[in-house]
mmCIF file of C-alpha atoms in Angstrom:
data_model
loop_
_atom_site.group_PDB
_atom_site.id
_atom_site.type_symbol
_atom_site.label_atom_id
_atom_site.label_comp_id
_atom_site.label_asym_id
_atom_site.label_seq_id
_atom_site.Cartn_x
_atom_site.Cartn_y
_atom_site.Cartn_z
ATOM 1 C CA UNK A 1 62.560 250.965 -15.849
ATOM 2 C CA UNK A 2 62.798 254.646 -16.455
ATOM 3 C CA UNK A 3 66.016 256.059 -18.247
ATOM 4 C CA UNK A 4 67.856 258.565 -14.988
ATOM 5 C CA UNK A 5 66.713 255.330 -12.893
ATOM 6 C CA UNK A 6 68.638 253.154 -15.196
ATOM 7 C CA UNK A 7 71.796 255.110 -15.215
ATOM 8 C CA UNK A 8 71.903 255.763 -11.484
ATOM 9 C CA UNK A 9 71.250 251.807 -10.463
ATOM 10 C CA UNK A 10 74.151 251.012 -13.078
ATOM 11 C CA UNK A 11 76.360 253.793 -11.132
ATOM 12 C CA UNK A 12 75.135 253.457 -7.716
ATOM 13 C CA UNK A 13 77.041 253.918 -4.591
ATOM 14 C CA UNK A 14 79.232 251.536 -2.676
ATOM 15 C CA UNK A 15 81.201 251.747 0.262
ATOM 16 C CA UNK A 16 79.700 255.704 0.367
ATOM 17 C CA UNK A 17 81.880 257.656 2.694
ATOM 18 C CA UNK A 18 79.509 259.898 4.828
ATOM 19 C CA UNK A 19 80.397 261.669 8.286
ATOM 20 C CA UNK A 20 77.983 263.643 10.567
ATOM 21 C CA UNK A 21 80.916 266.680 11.857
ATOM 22 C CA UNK A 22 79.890 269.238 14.605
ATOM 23 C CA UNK A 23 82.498 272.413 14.956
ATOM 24 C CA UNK A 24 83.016 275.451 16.745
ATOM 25 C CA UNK A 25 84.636 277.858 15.127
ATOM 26 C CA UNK A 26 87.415 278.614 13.510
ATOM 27 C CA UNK A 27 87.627 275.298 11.112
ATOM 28 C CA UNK A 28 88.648 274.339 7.459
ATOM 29 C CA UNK A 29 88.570 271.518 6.188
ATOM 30 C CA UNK A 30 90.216 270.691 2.534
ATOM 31 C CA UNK A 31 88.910 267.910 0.236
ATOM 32 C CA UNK A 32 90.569 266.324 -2.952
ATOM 33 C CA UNK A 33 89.382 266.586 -6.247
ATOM 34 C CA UNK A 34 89.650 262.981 -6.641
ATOM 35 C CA UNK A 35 86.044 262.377 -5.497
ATOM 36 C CA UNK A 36 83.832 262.358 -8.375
ATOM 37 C CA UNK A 37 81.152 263.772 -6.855
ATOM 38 C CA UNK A 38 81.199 265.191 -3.500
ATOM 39 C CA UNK A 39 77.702 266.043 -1.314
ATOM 40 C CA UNK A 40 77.469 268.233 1.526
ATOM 41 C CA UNK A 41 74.163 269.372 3.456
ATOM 42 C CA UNK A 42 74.445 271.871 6.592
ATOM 43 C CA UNK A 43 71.922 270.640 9.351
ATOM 44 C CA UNK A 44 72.811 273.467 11.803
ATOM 45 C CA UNK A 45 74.719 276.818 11.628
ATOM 46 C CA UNK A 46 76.922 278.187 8.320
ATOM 47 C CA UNK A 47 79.407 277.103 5.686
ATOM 48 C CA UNK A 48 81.084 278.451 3.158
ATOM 49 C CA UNK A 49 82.229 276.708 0.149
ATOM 50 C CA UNK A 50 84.642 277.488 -2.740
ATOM 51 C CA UNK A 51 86.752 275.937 -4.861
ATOM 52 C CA UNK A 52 89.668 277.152 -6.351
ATOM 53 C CA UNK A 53 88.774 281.384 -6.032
ATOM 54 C CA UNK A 54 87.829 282.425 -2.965
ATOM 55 C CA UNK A 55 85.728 285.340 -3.979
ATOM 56 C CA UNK A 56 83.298 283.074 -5.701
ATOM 57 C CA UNK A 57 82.734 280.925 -2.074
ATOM 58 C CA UNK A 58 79.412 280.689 -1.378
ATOM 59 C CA UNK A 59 77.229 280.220 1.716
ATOM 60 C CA UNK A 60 75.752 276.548 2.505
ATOM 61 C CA UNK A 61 72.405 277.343 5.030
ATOM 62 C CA UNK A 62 70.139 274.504 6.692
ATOM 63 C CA UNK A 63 67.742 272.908 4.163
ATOM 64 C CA UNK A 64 70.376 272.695 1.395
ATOM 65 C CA UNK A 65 72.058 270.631 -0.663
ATOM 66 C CA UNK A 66 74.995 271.178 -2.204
ATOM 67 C CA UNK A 67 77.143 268.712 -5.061
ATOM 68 C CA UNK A 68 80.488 269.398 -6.136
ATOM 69 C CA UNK A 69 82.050 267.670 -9.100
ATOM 70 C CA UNK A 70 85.416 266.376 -8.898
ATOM 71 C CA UNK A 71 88.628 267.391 -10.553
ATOM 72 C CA UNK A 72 89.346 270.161 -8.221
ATOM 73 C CA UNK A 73 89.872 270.358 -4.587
ATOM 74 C CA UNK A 74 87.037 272.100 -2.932
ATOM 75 C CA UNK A 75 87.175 274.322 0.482
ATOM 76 C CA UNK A 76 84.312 273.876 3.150
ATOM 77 C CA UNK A 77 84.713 276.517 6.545
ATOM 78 C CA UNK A 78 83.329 278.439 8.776
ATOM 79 C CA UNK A 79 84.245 282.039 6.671
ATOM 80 C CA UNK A 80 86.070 282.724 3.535
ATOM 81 C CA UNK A 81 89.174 282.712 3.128
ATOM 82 C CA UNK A 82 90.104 280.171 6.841
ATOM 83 C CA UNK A 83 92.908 278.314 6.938
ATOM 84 C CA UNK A 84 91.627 274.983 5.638
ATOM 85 C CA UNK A 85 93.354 271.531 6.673
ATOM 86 C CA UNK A 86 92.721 267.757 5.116
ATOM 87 C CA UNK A 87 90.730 265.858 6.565
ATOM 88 C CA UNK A 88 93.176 263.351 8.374
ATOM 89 C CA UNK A 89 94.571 266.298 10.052
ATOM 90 C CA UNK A 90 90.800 267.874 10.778
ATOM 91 C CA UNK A 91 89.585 264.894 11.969
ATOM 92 C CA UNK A 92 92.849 264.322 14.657
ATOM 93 C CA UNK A 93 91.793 268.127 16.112
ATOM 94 C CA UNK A 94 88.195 267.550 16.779
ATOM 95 C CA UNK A 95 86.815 267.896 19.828
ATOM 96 C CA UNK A 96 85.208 264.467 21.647
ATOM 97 C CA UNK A 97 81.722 264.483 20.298
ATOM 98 C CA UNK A 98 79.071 265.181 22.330
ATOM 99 C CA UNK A 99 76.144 267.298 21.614
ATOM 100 C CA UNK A 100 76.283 270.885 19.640
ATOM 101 C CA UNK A 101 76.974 273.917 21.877
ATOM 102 C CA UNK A 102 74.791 277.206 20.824
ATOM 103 C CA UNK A 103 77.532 278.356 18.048
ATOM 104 C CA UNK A 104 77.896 274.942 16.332
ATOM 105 C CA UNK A 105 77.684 274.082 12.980
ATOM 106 C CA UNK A 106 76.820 270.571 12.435
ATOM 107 C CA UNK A 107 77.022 269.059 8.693
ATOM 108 C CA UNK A 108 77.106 266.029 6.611
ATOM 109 C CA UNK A 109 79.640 265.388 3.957
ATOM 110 C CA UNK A 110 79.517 262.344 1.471
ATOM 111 C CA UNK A 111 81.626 261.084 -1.489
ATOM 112 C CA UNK A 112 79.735 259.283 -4.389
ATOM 113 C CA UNK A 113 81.676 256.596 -5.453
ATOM 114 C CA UNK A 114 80.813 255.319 -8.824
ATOM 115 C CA UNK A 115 80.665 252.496 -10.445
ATOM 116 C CA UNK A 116 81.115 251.792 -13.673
ATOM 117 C CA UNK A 117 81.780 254.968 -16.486
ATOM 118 C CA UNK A 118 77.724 255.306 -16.724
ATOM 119 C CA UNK A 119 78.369 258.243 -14.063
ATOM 120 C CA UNK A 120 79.908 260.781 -17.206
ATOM 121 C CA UNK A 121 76.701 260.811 -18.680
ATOM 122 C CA UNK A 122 74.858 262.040 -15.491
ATOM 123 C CA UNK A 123 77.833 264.390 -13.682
ATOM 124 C CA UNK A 124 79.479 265.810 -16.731
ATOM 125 C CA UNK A 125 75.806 267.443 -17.299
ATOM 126 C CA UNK A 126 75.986 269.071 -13.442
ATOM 127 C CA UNK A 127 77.921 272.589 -13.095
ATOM 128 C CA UNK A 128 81.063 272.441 -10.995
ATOM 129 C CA UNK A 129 79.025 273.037 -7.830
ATOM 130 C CA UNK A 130 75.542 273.408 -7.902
ATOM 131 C CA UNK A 131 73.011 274.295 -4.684
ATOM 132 C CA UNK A 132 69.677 272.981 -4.257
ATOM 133 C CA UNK A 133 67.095 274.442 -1.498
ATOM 134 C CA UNK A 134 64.015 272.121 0.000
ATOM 135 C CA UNK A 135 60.881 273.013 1.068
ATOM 136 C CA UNK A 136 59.509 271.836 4.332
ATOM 137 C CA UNK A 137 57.416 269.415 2.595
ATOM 138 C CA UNK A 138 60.527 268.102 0.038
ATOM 139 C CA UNK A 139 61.194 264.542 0.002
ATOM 140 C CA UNK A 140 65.005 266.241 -0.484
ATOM 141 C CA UNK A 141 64.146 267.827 3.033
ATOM 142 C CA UNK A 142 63.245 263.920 4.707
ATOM 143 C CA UNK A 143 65.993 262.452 3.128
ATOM 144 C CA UNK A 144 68.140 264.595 4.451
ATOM 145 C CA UNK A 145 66.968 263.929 7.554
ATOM 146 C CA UNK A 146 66.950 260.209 7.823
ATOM 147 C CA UNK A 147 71.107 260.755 6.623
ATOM 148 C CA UNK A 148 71.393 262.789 9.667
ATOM 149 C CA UNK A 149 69.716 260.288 12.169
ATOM 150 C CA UNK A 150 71.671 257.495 10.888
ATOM 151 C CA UNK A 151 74.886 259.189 11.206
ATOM 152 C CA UNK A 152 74.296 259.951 15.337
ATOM 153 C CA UNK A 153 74.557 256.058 16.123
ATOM 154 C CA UNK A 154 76.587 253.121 14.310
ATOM 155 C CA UNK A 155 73.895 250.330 14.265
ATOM 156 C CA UNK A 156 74.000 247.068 12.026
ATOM 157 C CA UNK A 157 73.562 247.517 8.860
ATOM 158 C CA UNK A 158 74.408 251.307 8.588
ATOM 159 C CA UNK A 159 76.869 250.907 5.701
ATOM 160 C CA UNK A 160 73.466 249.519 3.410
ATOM 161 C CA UNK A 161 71.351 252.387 4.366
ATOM 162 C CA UNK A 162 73.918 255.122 3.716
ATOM 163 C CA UNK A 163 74.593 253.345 0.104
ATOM 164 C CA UNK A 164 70.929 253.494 -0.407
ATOM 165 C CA UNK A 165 70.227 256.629 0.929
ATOM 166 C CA UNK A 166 72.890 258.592 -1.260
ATOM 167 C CA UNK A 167 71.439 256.796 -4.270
ATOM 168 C CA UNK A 168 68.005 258.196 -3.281
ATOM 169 C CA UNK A 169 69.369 261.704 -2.684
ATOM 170 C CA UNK A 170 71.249 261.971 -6.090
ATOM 171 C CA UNK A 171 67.750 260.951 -7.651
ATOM 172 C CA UNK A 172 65.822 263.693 -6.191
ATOM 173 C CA UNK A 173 68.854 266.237 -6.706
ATOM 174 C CA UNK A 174 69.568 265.748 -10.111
ATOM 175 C CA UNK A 175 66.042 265.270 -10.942
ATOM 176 C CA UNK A 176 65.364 269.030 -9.638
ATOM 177 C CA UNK A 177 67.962 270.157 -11.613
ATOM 178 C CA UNK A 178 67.494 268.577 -14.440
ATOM 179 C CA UNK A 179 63.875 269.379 -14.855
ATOM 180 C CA UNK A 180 64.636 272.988 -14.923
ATOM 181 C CA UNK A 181 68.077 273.197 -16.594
ATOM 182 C CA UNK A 182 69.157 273.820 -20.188
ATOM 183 C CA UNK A 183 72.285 271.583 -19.632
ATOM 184 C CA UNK A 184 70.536 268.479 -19.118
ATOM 185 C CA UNK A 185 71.616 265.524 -20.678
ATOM 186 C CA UNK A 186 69.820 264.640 -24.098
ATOM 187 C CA UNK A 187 68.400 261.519 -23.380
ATOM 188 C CA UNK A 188 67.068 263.153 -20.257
ATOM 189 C CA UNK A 189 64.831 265.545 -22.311
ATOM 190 C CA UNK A 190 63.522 262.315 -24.867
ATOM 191 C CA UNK A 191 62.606 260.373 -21.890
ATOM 192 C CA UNK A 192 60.427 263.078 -21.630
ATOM 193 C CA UNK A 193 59.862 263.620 -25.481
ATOM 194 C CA UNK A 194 56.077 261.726 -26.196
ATOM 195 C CA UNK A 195 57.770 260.785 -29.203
ATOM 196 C CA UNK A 196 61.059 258.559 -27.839
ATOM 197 C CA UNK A 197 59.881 257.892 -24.465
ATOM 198 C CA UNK A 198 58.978 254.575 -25.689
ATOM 199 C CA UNK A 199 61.644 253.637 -28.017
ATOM 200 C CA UNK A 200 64.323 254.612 -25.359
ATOM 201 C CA UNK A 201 62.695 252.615 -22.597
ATOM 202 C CA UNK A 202 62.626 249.491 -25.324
ATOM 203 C CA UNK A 203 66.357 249.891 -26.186
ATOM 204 C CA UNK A 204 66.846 250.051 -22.238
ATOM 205 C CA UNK A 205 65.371 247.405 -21.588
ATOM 206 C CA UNK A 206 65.932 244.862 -24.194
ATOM 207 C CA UNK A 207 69.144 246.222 -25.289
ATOM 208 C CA UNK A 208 70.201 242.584 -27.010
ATOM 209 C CA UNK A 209 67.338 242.775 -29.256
ATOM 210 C CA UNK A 210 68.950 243.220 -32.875
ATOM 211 C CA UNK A 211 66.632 246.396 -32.957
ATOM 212 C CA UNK A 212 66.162 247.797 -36.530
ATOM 213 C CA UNK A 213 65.120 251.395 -37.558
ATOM 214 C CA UNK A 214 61.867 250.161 -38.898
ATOM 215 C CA UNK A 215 61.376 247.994 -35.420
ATOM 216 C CA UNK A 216 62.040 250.933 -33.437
ATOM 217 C CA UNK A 217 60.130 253.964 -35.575
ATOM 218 C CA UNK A 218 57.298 250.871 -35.506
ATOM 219 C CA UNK A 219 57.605 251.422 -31.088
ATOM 220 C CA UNK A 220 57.419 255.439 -31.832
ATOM 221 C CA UNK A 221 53.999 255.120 -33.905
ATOM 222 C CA UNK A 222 56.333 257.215 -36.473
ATOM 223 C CA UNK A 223 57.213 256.934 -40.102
ATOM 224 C CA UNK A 224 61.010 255.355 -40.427
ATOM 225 C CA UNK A 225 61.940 258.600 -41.602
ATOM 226 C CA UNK A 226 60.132 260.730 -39.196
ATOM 227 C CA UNK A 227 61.330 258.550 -36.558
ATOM 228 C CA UNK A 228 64.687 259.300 -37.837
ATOM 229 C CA UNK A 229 64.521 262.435 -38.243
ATOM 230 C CA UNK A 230 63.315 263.743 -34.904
ATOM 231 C CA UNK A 231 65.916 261.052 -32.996
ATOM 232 C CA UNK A 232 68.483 262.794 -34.689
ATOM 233 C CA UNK A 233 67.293 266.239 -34.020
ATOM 234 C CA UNK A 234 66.827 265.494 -30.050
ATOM 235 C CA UNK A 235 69.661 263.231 -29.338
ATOM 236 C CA UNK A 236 72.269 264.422 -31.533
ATOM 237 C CA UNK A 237 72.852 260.536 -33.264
ATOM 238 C CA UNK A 238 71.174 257.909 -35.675
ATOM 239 C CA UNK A 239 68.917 255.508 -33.360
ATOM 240 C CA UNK A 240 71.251 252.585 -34.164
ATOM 241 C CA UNK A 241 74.642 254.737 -32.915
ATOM 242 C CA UNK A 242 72.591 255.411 -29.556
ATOM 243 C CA UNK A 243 71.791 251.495 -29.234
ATOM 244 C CA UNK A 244 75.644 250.810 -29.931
ATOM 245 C CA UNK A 245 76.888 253.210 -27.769
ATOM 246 C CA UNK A 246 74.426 252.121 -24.932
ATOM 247 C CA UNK A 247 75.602 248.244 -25.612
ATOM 248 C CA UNK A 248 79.333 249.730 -25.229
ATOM 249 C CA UNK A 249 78.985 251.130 -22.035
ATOM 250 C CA UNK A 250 76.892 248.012 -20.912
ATOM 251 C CA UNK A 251 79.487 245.907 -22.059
ATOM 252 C CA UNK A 252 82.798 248.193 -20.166
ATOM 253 C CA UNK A 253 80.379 247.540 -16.878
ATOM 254 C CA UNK A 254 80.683 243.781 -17.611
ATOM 255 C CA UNK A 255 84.069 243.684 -18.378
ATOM 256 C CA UNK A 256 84.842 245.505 -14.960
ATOM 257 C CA UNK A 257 82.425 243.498 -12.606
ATOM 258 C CA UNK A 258 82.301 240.424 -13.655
ATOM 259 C CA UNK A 259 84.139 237.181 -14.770
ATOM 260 C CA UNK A 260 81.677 236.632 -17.876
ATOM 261 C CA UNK A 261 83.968 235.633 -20.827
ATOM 262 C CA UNK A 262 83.640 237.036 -24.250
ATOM 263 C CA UNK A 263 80.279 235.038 -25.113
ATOM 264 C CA UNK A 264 78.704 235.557 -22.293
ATOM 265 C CA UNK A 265 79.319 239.233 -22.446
ATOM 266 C CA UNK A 266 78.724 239.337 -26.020
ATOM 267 C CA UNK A 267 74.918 237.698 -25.339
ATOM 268 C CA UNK A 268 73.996 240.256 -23.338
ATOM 269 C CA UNK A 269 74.822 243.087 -25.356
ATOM 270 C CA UNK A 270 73.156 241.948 -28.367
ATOM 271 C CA UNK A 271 75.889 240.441 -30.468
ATOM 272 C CA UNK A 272 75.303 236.986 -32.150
ATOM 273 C CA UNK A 273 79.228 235.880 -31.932
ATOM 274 C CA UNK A 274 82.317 236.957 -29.631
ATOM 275 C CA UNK A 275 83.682 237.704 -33.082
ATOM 276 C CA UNK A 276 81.036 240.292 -33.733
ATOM 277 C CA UNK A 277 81.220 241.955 -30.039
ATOM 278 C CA UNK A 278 84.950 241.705 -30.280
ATOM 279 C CA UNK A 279 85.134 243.590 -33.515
ATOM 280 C CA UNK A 280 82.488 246.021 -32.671
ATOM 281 C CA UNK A 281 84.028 246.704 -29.450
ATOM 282 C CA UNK A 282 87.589 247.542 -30.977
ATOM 283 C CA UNK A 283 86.011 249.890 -33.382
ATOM 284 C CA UNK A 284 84.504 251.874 -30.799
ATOM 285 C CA UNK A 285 87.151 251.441 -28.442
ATOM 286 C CA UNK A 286 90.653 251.026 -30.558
ATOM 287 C CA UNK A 287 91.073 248.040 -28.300
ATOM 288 C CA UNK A 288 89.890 244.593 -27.719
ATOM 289 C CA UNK A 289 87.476 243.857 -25.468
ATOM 290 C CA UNK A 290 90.292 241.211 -23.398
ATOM 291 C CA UNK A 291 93.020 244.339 -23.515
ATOM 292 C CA UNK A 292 90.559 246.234 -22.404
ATOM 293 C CA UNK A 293 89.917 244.607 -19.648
ATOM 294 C CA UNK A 294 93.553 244.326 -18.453
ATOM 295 C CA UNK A 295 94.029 248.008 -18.983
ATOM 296 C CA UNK A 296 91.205 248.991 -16.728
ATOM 297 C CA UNK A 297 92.804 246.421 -13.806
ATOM 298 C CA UNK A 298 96.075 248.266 -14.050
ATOM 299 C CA UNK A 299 94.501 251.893 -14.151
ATOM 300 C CA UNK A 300 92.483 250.408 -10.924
ATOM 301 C CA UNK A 301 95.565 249.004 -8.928
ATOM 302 C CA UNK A 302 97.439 252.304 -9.583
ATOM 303 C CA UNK A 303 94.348 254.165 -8.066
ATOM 304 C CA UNK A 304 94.566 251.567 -5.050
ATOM 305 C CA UNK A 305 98.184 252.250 -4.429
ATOM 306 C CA UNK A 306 97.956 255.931 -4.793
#
């Protein structure tokens, strides 16, 4: 399994929220920053987007996609500067729907809801908003597409496809921009480093094997201290902290999603005892693995009131 595929099927949508809109103008609509990663693709017409300046809003044409991280409401309209209303209150003034009149704009807008905290490592690396264009011949472009036909008519099944089909359009998005930016996340360049593509995709893998450095720089075809050396240099961390922290974050996932106890959890991360995976855990976390656990269930019922 490659590495981006890995983190995206460990933080892949559920329950996506997506809506097809058409709108004549003038219209605003105002979205939360509570989304952690909002999407938004114009299949008809213009948009503008900003987020908190208005002189930085920029233009959203047909054939683009555009993601905007969350933390801070974002505006979507038909010019800079509009009166901009949230959505319960945009939705209530909509016309009947019906098909787009010559001065339309018809777009898509869809919240990616992750799951588990896998998602830091892939959005923190995004800018706040960032635009991507697709040729005629982009898979982006046929994605796109597909989203669009499946939002016309509510048909069986429709809740699966949209999951699916936001999962494949954060691939090819992120993808494009991280094969060209400088802010990509480090173990996105080793994946494609020829010398810790394949000790990655073993730690990813088998992540309960008790890996050692001279197991691993064995995988790389490297010295142990070459192999050392040039992990260090790419991914900013001794092999053995990457493995850890990679069990860690494995082992929050299982702690949120399912009802493994303590052993169960600790098999799967690689630790020979409960006692082992609780200590470990602690260290890295400055709690137990249990209080942990009970912590996160709070934080989520909070969220569920709110």
């Amino acid at each position: 399994m490659d590495l981006l595929y890995d983190h995206l099927m460990r933080a892949r949508a559920t329950g996506a929220v997506f809506a097809r809109t058409v709108v004549t103008p003038p219209w605003g609509l105002l979205l939360g920053g509570s989304v952690e990663l909002a999407v938004h693709l114009v299949i008809r017409g213009r948009a503008w987007l900003w987020r908190e300046d208005v002189r930085e809003a920029i233009e959203l044409i047909p054939g683009e996609i555009t993601l905007v991280r969350g933390g801070v409401p974002h505006h979507l309209a038909h010019e800079p500067g509009a009166v901009c209303m949230d959505p319960d209150y945009f939705r209530r003034r909509l016309p009947p729907a019906g098909s787009p009149d010559h001065g339309s704009t018809v777009f898509l807008c869809g919240a990616y809801r992750f799951a588990g905290d896998v998602a830091g490592g892939v959005v923190d690396a995004l800018p706040p908003v960032l635009t991507l264009s697709s040729a005629a011949d982009d898979p982006l472009r046929e994605v796109i597409s597909l989203l669009s036909r499946e939002l016309t008519v509510a048909e069986a099944g429709q809740q699966t496809v949209l999951d699916r089909l936001l999962d494949v359009l954060l691939v090819l998005a992120l993808r494009t921009d991280f094969r060209h930016s400088p802010n990509a996340p480090r173990w996105y360049r080793a994946a494609a480093d020829p010398r810790l593509r394949d000790v990655l995709q073993a730690m990813h893998d088998d992540p309960s094997r008790p890996w050692t450095v001279d197991e691993l720089a064995t995988v790389a075809g490297l010295s142990r201290a070459a192999f050392a050396r040039t992990f260090g240099e790419v991914l900013g961390q001794p092999p053995l902290q990457y493995l850890t922290d990679h069990r860690m974050s494995l082992a929050r996932d299982l702690l949120r999603t399912n009802d493994l106890g303590l052993s169960g959890v600790a098999t799967r991360v690689g630790y020979g005892s409960p006692y082992s995976f609780v200590a470990a855990f602690r260290r890295h976390h400055g709690l137990p693995p249990i209080a942990w656990r009970r912590q996160h269930e709070t934080e989520q019922r909070v969220l569920s009131a709110d």
